[in-house]
Amino acid sequence: MENELIIKPAYSRSELTSYFLKLGTWGFGGPVALVGYMHRDLVENKKWITEEEYKEGLALAQLAPGPLAAQLGIYMGFVHYGLIGATLAGLAFVLPSFVMVVILGIAYKLYSGLPGMQAVFYGVSAAVIGIIAISAYKLTIKSVSTLDFAAIKSNWLLWVFYLVGVVVTVITQREDILLFVGCGLIYMVVKSPPKWIKRPVTAPSIILLGIGFWQYDGKTLQEIGWFFLKAGAFVFGSGLAIVPFLHGGVVQEFGWLNEHEFLDSVAVAMVTPGPVVITVAFIGYLVAGFPGACVAALATFLPCYLFTVVLAPSFKKIAKNTSIKAFVDGITAVVIGSLVGAVIIIATRAIVDIPTALIAIFSMLTLIYLKKIKEPHLILTSAVIGIILKILL
């Protein structure tokens, strides 16, 4: 890595920033699609990044907490332009979707009480349940194991963590960081105990006020900052893996939003480009205006930024550490189980009648059998269905 930093790259910092600004503006499809776009554009087409550098960045993004696509983007910026490149790439990638969700937050606060807006989210909330359910399934078979007997048997402890995550989330209706960390530590000790465990050691404006733009409370901002900082620091994997953690805090613990407002927040993140985790800015805006959006977004993305720029220089050595990998695997299993538990909880509120149940099932079947149909298309279609069912019929 150090030798590569000396070689003059084939692109400038401004070109790198411009690329991520465009990706953040037009990059629909969620984290898997976004990391695919980066490989296609930066490795195959532009040849700015080598295959090896891309794989190292992807591995780091999977091992460290935080949103996968944003972390990979930050790493791509770091490869040839260090800290400045990582900062510019991260800001350019997140900024477009941040602006979009703030604008949508303004519209939501102004018009959410109108019948038309309620009809839109009647269909959208049900579709979101279907989308999250499929995402939870995909994350399960990717990060825990496939559903055949041999795979389940060989990964039985991960499945225990997974089921614990489901049950605890459904019963308590919240997510516990200590549970996540505890499962990670147990799996690390069982699978690949580090050397320090094997031997005894010592413990180591006026117009904007009218739309709630600047309406916030100092104590609430502090609570938002701490909560979303924990969300960014302890949630691994896909952007949707953060949903159960957010649900437990935003709805259950603090009561900032109700169930339908929370589902609407997830839907907004799915119809905007860029990282799905940007839903935190929409939530922050609803709770404490523009300052809340800024604090929520900064607190959520700061841990993944710091993890990336701190670990990137020595990542090749860290990536080979089997204890770290086992720790992450344990956390990931229980987090995905919590995601399934959150889907169950939220579904009991969003699926209120036969039409919403059919919309949720339609969303799941579409994602399974019609690969070309993406989440934003489903959200928009469900919005139209909601308007037809609630207003036109």
Short mmCIF file of C-alpha atoms in Angstrom, two decimals:
data_model
loop_
_atom_site.label_atom_id
_atom_site.label_comp_id
_atom_site.label_asym_id
_atom_site.label_seq_id
_atom_site.Cartn_x
_atom_site.Cartn_y
_atom_site.Cartn_z
CA MET A 1 0.00 0.00 0.00
CA GLU A 2 2.79 2.44 0.92
CA ASN A 3 4.62 1.78 -2.36
CA GLU A 4 1.40 2.29 -4.33
CA LEU A 5 0.84 5.66 -2.67
CA ILE A 6 4.10 6.92 -4.22
CA ILE A 7 3.05 6.02 -7.77
CA LYS A 8 1.20 8.85 -9.51
CA PRO A 9 -2.38 7.67 -10.07
CA ALA A 10 -4.08 7.85 -13.47
CA TYR A 11 -6.79 10.17 -12.14
CA SER A 12 -7.01 13.35 -10.09
CA ARG A 13 -8.74 13.95 -6.78
CA SER A 14 -11.33 16.08 -8.54
CA GLU A 15 -12.11 13.22 -10.97
CA LEU A 16 -12.45 10.82 -8.04
CA THR A 17 -14.76 13.24 -6.22
CA SER A 18 -16.82 13.80 -9.36
CA TYR A 19 -17.28 10.05 -9.83
CA PHE A 20 -18.60 9.49 -6.30
CA LEU A 21 -20.81 12.56 -6.56
CA LYS A 22 -22.40 11.01 -9.66
CA LEU A 23 -22.65 7.57 -8.03
CA GLY A 24 -24.33 9.09 -5.00
CA THR A 25 -26.79 10.91 -7.28
CA TRP A 26 -27.73 8.08 -9.67
CA GLY A 27 -26.66 4.92 -7.84
CA PHE A 28 -29.89 3.06 -7.12
CA GLY A 29 -30.22 -0.56 -6.04
CA GLY A 30 -28.82 -0.83 -2.52
CA PRO A 31 -25.36 -1.82 -1.22
CA VAL A 32 -24.81 -4.89 -3.41
CA ALA A 33 -25.58 -2.90 -6.56
CA LEU A 34 -23.42 0.02 -5.45
CA VAL A 35 -20.32 -2.09 -4.78
CA GLY A 36 -20.95 -3.72 -8.17
CA TYR A 37 -21.03 -0.31 -9.87
CA MET A 38 -17.69 0.57 -8.26
CA HIS A 39 -16.08 -2.60 -9.57
CA ARG A 40 -17.49 -2.06 -13.06
CA ASP A 41 -16.49 1.60 -13.23
CA LEU A 42 -13.27 1.88 -11.23
CA VAL A 43 -11.71 -1.53 -11.91
CA GLU A 44 -13.03 -2.71 -15.30
CA ASN A 45 -13.76 0.49 -17.24
CA LYS A 46 -11.57 3.29 -15.86
CA LYS A 47 -8.86 0.98 -14.44
CA TRP A 48 -8.17 3.47 -11.65
CA ILE A 49 -8.19 0.68 -9.06
CA THR A 50 -6.65 -2.78 -9.39
CA GLU A 51 -8.60 -5.97 -8.74
CA GLU A 52 -6.46 -6.65 -5.66
CA GLU A 53 -7.07 -3.18 -4.22
CA TYR A 54 -10.80 -3.54 -4.78
CA LYS A 55 -10.92 -6.94 -3.05
CA GLU A 56 -8.94 -5.58 -0.08
CA GLY A 57 -11.40 -2.69 0.22
CA LEU A 58 -14.40 -5.01 0.01
CA ALA A 59 -12.94 -7.30 2.67
CA LEU A 60 -12.34 -4.35 5.01
CA ALA A 61 -15.87 -3.06 4.40
CA GLN A 62 -17.29 -6.47 5.33
CA LEU A 63 -15.14 -6.86 8.44
CA ALA A 64 -15.66 -3.38 9.89
CA PRO A 65 -18.99 -2.02 11.20
CA GLY A 66 -21.07 0.44 9.21
CA PRO A 67 -22.65 0.65 5.75
CA LEU A 68 -20.89 -1.59 3.23
CA ALA A 69 -21.03 0.64 0.13
CA ALA A 70 -19.99 3.82 1.94
CA GLN A 71 -17.00 2.06 3.50
CA LEU A 72 -15.86 0.67 0.17
CA GLY A 73 -16.17 4.14 -1.39
CA ILE A 74 -14.07 5.64 1.40
CA TYR A 75 -11.44 2.93 0.88
CA MET A 76 -11.37 3.55 -2.88
CA GLY A 77 -10.61 7.20 -2.14
CA PHE A 78 -7.87 6.20 0.30
CA VAL A 79 -6.02 3.89 -2.13
CA HIS A 80 -4.14 6.64 -3.99
CA TYR A 81 -5.04 9.84 -2.18
CA GLY A 82 -4.92 8.84 1.47
CA LEU A 83 -6.92 10.68 4.09
CA ILE A 84 -7.96 13.54 1.79
CA GLY A 85 -9.12 11.15 -0.93
CA ALA A 86 -11.08 9.05 1.57
CA THR A 87 -12.76 12.16 2.99
CA LEU A 88 -13.69 13.58 -0.42
CA ALA A 89 -14.99 10.23 -1.71
CA GLY A 90 -17.09 9.65 1.41
CA LEU A 91 -18.60 13.15 1.43
CA ALA A 92 -19.32 13.12 -2.31
CA PHE A 93 -20.98 9.70 -2.08
CA VAL A 94 -23.26 10.55 0.85
CA LEU A 95 -24.07 14.22 0.13
CA PRO A 96 -26.55 13.81 -2.79
CA SER A 97 -28.80 11.34 -0.97
CA PHE A 98 -28.53 13.41 2.22
CA VAL A 99 -29.87 16.48 0.40
CA MET A 100 -32.66 14.41 -1.16
CA VAL A 101 -33.88 12.91 2.11
CA VAL A 102 -33.84 16.32 3.84
CA ILE A 103 -36.05 17.70 1.05
CA LEU A 104 -38.33 14.67 1.39
CA GLY A 105 -38.34 15.21 5.16
CA ILE A 106 -39.57 18.78 4.66
CA ALA A 107 -42.34 17.54 2.35
CA TYR A 108 -43.24 14.74 4.76
CA LYS A 109 -43.60 17.11 7.71
CA LEU A 110 -45.75 19.48 5.66
CA TYR A 111 -48.04 17.00 3.95
CA SER A 112 -48.03 13.71 5.90
CA GLY A 113 -51.47 14.48 7.35
CA LEU A 114 -53.11 14.81 3.93
CA PRO A 115 -55.19 11.89 2.59
CA GLY A 116 -53.04 11.66 -0.55
CA MET A 117 -49.80 11.24 1.40
CA GLN A 118 -51.44 8.74 3.76
CA ALA A 119 -52.67 6.72 0.79
CA VAL A 120 -49.17 6.67 -0.72
CA PHE A 121 -47.59 5.28 2.43
CA TYR A 122 -50.45 2.82 2.98
CA GLY A 123 -49.09 0.85 0.03
CA VAL A 124 -45.44 1.78 0.53
CA SER A 125 -45.28 0.53 4.14
CA ALA A 126 -46.53 -2.91 3.11
CA ALA A 127 -44.02 -3.08 0.24
CA VAL A 128 -41.17 -2.21 2.60
CA ILE A 129 -42.05 -5.24 4.74
CA GLY A 130 -41.70 -7.49 1.70
CA ILE A 131 -38.40 -5.87 0.67
CA ILE A 132 -36.85 -6.15 4.14
CA ALA A 133 -38.02 -9.76 4.46
CA ILE A 134 -36.23 -10.75 1.24
CA SER A 135 -33.13 -8.79 2.30
CA ALA A 136 -33.15 -10.62 5.62
CA TYR A 137 -33.33 -13.97 3.80
CA LYS A 138 -30.45 -13.05 1.47
CA LEU A 139 -28.32 -11.86 4.39
CA THR A 140 -29.10 -15.08 6.28
CA ILE A 141 -27.91 -17.46 3.57
CA LYS A 142 -24.89 -15.25 2.79
CA SER A 143 -23.64 -14.52 6.31
CA VAL A 144 -24.92 -17.43 8.45
CA SER A 145 -25.18 -20.36 6.03
CA THR A 146 -27.33 -21.85 3.31
CA LEU A 147 -30.42 -23.78 4.41
CA ASP A 148 -29.21 -27.30 3.63
CA PHE A 149 -28.64 -29.67 6.55
CA ALA A 150 -24.86 -29.99 6.17
CA ALA A 151 -24.31 -26.22 6.16
CA ILE A 152 -26.60 -25.69 9.16
CA LYS A 153 -24.84 -28.48 11.07
CA SER A 154 -21.37 -27.06 10.44
CA ASN A 155 -22.48 -23.55 11.41
CA TRP A 156 -24.79 -24.55 14.27
CA LEU A 157 -23.43 -21.96 16.72
CA LEU A 158 -24.07 -19.12 14.27
CA TRP A 159 -27.63 -20.40 13.88
CA VAL A 160 -28.02 -20.38 17.67
CA PHE A 161 -26.93 -16.72 17.73
CA TYR A 162 -29.27 -16.01 14.83
CA LEU A 163 -32.29 -17.55 16.60
CA VAL A 164 -31.37 -15.80 19.84
CA GLY A 165 -31.39 -12.53 17.91
CA VAL A 166 -34.85 -13.30 16.50
CA VAL A 167 -36.39 -14.34 19.83
CA VAL A 168 -34.84 -11.59 21.96
CA THR A 169 -35.87 -8.89 19.46
CA VAL A 170 -39.46 -10.14 19.23
CA ILE A 171 -39.85 -10.47 23.00
CA THR A 172 -38.10 -7.28 24.12
CA GLN A 173 -38.95 -5.28 20.94
CA ARG A 174 -35.51 -3.70 21.03
CA GLU A 175 -31.91 -4.56 20.14
CA ASP A 176 -29.13 -4.86 22.69
CA ILE A 177 -25.54 -3.94 21.83
CA LEU A 178 -24.25 -6.11 24.68
CA LEU A 179 -25.98 -9.12 23.10
CA PHE A 180 -24.27 -8.38 19.77
CA VAL A 181 -20.82 -7.98 21.31
CA GLY A 182 -21.33 -10.98 23.61
CA CYS A 183 -22.14 -13.30 20.70
CA GLY A 184 -19.12 -11.99 18.81
CA LEU A 185 -16.80 -12.66 21.75
CA ILE A 186 -18.23 -16.16 22.34
CA TYR A 187 -17.77 -17.13 18.69
CA MET A 188 -14.25 -15.70 18.69
CA VAL A 189 -13.29 -17.73 21.78
CA VAL A 190 -14.83 -20.93 20.37
CA LYS A 191 -13.55 -20.65 16.81
CA SER A 192 -10.27 -18.77 17.04
CA PRO A 193 -9.26 -17.57 20.51
CA PRO A 194 -6.62 -14.84 20.34
CA LYS A 195 -3.26 -15.31 22.08
CA TRP A 196 -4.16 -12.97 24.94
CA ILE A 197 -7.02 -15.33 25.86
CA LYS A 198 -4.83 -18.42 25.72
CA ARG A 199 -2.47 -17.16 28.44
CA PRO A 200 -3.04 -15.08 31.61
CA VAL A 201 -2.52 -11.37 31.10
CA THR A 202 -3.39 -8.17 32.94
CA ALA A 203 -6.64 -6.44 31.92
CA PRO A 204 -6.07 -4.30 29.14
CA SER A 205 -33.90 31.54 9.50
CA ILE A 206 -37.68 32.69 9.98
CA ILE A 207 -38.95 31.09 6.74
CA LEU A 208 -37.29 27.84 7.51
CA LEU A 209 -38.76 27.84 11.02
CA GLY A 210 -42.18 27.50 9.42
CA ILE A 211 -41.28 24.07 8.01
CA GLY A 212 -39.46 22.86 11.12
CA PHE A 213 -36.05 23.31 9.51
CA TRP A 214 -34.38 24.69 12.64
CA GLN A 215 -36.72 23.25 15.29
CA TYR A 216 -34.68 21.18 17.69
CA ASP A 217 -33.88 20.66 21.34
CA GLY A 218 -30.30 20.57 22.59
CA LYS A 219 -30.87 17.48 24.76
CA THR A 220 -32.55 15.68 21.86
CA LEU A 221 -29.60 16.47 19.57
CA GLN A 222 -27.25 14.95 22.13
CA GLU A 223 -29.42 11.82 22.37
CA ILE A 224 -29.53 11.59 18.56
CA GLY A 225 -25.75 11.89 18.38
CA TRP A 226 -25.04 9.14 20.91
CA PHE A 227 -27.70 6.78 19.58
CA PHE A 228 -26.67 7.00 15.92
CA LEU A 229 -22.98 6.84 16.85
CA LYS A 230 -23.70 3.45 18.47
CA ALA A 231 -25.71 2.41 15.40
CA GLY A 232 -22.78 3.19 13.11
CA ALA A 233 -20.21 1.54 15.37
CA PHE A 234 -21.91 -1.77 16.17
CA VAL A 235 -23.93 -2.77 13.09
CA PHE A 236 -22.19 -4.86 10.42
CA GLY A 237 -23.17 -5.78 6.87
CA SER A 238 -25.85 -4.45 4.51
CA GLY A 239 -27.47 -1.08 5.07
CA LEU A 240 -30.72 -2.83 6.01
CA ALA A 241 -28.96 -4.60 8.89
CA ILE A 242 -29.21 -1.30 10.78
CA VAL A 243 -33.04 -1.36 10.62
CA PRO A 244 -33.65 -3.44 13.77
CA PHE A 245 -31.21 -1.35 15.79
CA LEU A 246 -32.86 1.87 14.62
CA HIS A 247 -36.33 0.48 15.27
CA GLY A 248 -35.46 -0.42 18.86
CA GLY A 249 -34.16 3.06 19.65
CA VAL A 250 -36.20 5.39 17.46
CA VAL A 251 -39.59 3.76 18.12
CA GLN A 252 -39.31 1.74 21.33
CA GLU A 253 -36.70 3.46 23.50
CA PHE A 254 -37.01 7.17 22.68
CA GLY A 255 -40.43 7.22 21.00
CA TRP A 256 -39.23 9.76 18.43
CA LEU A 257 -41.35 8.17 15.65
CA ASN A 258 -44.32 5.81 15.56
CA GLU A 259 -44.31 2.54 13.60
CA HIS A 260 -45.72 4.01 10.39
CA GLU A 261 -43.35 6.98 10.43
CA PHE A 262 -40.42 4.59 10.90
CA LEU A 263 -41.53 2.45 7.94
CA ASP A 264 -41.94 5.59 5.85
CA SER A 265 -38.35 6.52 6.76
CA VAL A 266 -37.07 3.18 5.48
CA ALA A 267 -39.13 3.60 2.30
CA VAL A 268 -37.63 7.06 1.67
CA ALA A 269 -34.12 5.57 1.86
CA MET A 270 -35.09 2.94 -0.71
CA VAL A 271 -36.43 5.36 -3.31
CA THR A 272 -33.36 7.61 -3.10
CA PRO A 273 -29.94 6.76 -4.56
CA GLY A 274 -26.81 6.21 -2.53
CA PRO A 275 -26.41 4.23 0.71
CA VAL A 276 -29.62 2.88 2.28
CA VAL A 277 -28.33 3.96 5.69
CA ILE A 278 -29.12 7.56 4.70
CA THR A 279 -32.53 6.88 6.24
CA VAL A 280 -30.90 8.13 9.45
CA ALA A 281 -30.88 11.67 8.03
CA PHE A 282 -34.62 11.48 7.30
CA ILE A 283 -35.26 10.24 10.83
CA GLY A 284 -33.03 12.94 12.25
CA TYR A 285 -34.92 15.61 10.32
CA LEU A 286 -38.31 14.42 11.54
CA VAL A 287 -37.05 14.44 15.14
CA ALA A 288 -35.01 17.65 15.24
CA GLY A 289 -35.10 19.42 11.87
CA PHE A 290 -31.99 20.05 9.78
CA PRO A 291 -29.61 19.98 12.78
CA GLY A 292 -31.02 16.56 13.68
CA ALA A 293 -30.45 15.31 10.13
CA CYS A 294 -26.84 16.53 10.17
CA VAL A 295 -26.06 15.04 13.60
CA ALA A 296 -27.70 11.69 12.76
CA ALA A 297 -25.86 11.35 9.44
CA LEU A 298 -22.50 12.47 10.83
CA ALA A 299 -22.75 10.18 13.87
CA THR A 300 -23.73 7.16 11.76
CA PHE A 301 -21.04 7.54 9.08
CA LEU A 302 -18.21 8.73 11.36
CA PRO A 303 -17.36 5.27 12.81
CA CYS A 304 -17.09 3.59 9.39
CA TYR A 305 -14.95 6.50 8.13
CA LEU A 306 -12.60 6.25 11.10
CA PHE A 307 -12.42 2.45 10.94
CA THR A 308 -11.54 2.64 7.26
CA VAL A 309 -8.84 5.32 7.36
CA VAL A 310 -7.26 3.89 10.52
CA LEU A 311 -7.24 0.25 9.41
CA ALA A 312 -6.54 0.73 5.69
CA PRO A 313 -2.74 1.15 5.94
CA SER A 314 -2.26 -2.13 7.82
CA PHE A 315 -5.31 -4.01 6.64
CA LYS A 316 -3.52 -6.89 4.87
CA LYS A 317 -2.23 -8.11 8.23
CA ILE A 318 -5.52 -7.49 10.06
CA ALA A 319 -7.57 -9.28 7.39
CA LYS A 320 -5.66 -12.52 8.07
CA ASN A 321 -6.48 -12.45 11.79
CA THR A 322 -8.87 -15.37 12.27
CA SER A 323 -9.94 -14.12 15.71
CA ILE A 324 -11.21 -10.84 14.26
CA LYS A 325 -13.04 -12.70 11.50
CA ALA A 326 -14.70 -15.00 14.03
CA PHE A 327 -15.73 -12.01 16.19
CA VAL A 328 -17.37 -10.34 13.18
CA ASP A 329 -19.09 -13.59 12.13
CA GLY A 330 -20.63 -13.97 15.57
CA ILE A 331 -21.93 -10.40 15.65
CA THR A 332 -23.25 -10.65 12.10
CA ALA A 333 -25.31 -13.77 12.87
CA VAL A 334 -27.12 -12.23 15.84
CA VAL A 335 -27.61 -8.90 14.03
CA ILE A 336 -29.28 -10.64 11.08
CA GLY A 337 -31.45 -12.58 13.53
CA SER A 338 -32.45 -9.24 15.04
CA LEU A 339 -33.33 -8.01 11.56
CA VAL A 340 -35.73 -10.94 11.15
CA GLY A 341 -37.20 -10.18 14.57
CA ALA A 342 -37.67 -6.54 13.59
CA VAL A 343 -39.43 -7.60 10.38
CA ILE A 344 -41.88 -9.64 12.46
CA ILE A 345 -42.54 -6.76 14.86
CA ILE A 346 -42.95 -4.11 12.16
CA ALA A 347 -45.10 -6.40 10.00
CA THR A 348 -47.65 -6.73 12.80
CA ARG A 349 -48.17 -2.95 12.56
CA ALA A 350 -47.87 -2.43 8.80
CA ILE A 351 -49.94 -5.40 7.59
CA VAL A 352 -53.35 -4.15 8.72
CA ASP A 353 -55.67 -5.81 6.19
CA ILE A 354 -55.82 -8.15 3.19
CA PRO A 355 -54.64 -5.54 0.61
CA THR A 356 -51.49 -4.69 2.60
CA ALA A 357 -50.76 -8.41 3.06
CA LEU A 358 -51.09 -8.93 -0.70
CA ILE A 359 -48.82 -5.95 -1.43
CA ALA A 360 -46.14 -7.38 0.90
CA ILE A 361 -46.39 -10.82 -0.73
CA PHE A 362 -46.33 -9.23 -4.19
CA SER A 363 -43.13 -7.37 -3.29
CA MET A 364 -41.41 -10.54 -2.10
CA LEU A 365 -42.41 -12.60 -5.14
CA THR A 366 -41.36 -9.81 -7.50
CA LEU A 367 -37.88 -9.59 -5.97
CA ILE A 368 -37.53 -13.38 -6.12
CA TYR A 369 -38.73 -14.02 -9.68
CA LEU A 370 -38.31 -10.71 -11.54
CA LYS A 371 -34.66 -9.83 -11.12
CA LYS A 372 -34.82 -6.69 -13.28
CA ILE A 373 -37.37 -5.05 -10.99
CA LYS A 374 -35.56 -3.08 -8.28
CA GLU A 375 -36.66 -1.71 -4.91
CA PRO A 376 -37.41 1.87 -6.08
CA HIS A 377 -39.73 0.49 -8.78
CA LEU A 378 -41.58 -1.57 -6.20
CA ILE A 379 -41.93 1.39 -3.84
CA LEU A 380 -43.36 3.61 -6.57
CA THR A 381 -45.73 0.89 -7.79
CA SER A 382 -46.96 0.29 -4.25
CA ALA A 383 -47.52 4.03 -3.80
CA VAL A 384 -49.76 4.06 -6.89
CA ILE A 385 -51.63 0.98 -5.61
CA GLY A 386 -52.15 2.72 -2.28
CA ILE A 387 -53.62 5.80 -3.97
CA ILE A 388 -55.96 3.63 -6.05
CA LEU A 389 -57.16 1.62 -3.04
CA LYS A 390 -57.58 4.49 -0.58
CA ILE A 391 -58.70 7.42 -2.77
CA LEU A 392 -59.94 6.30 -6.18
CA LEU A 393 -61.92 3.24 -5.08
#
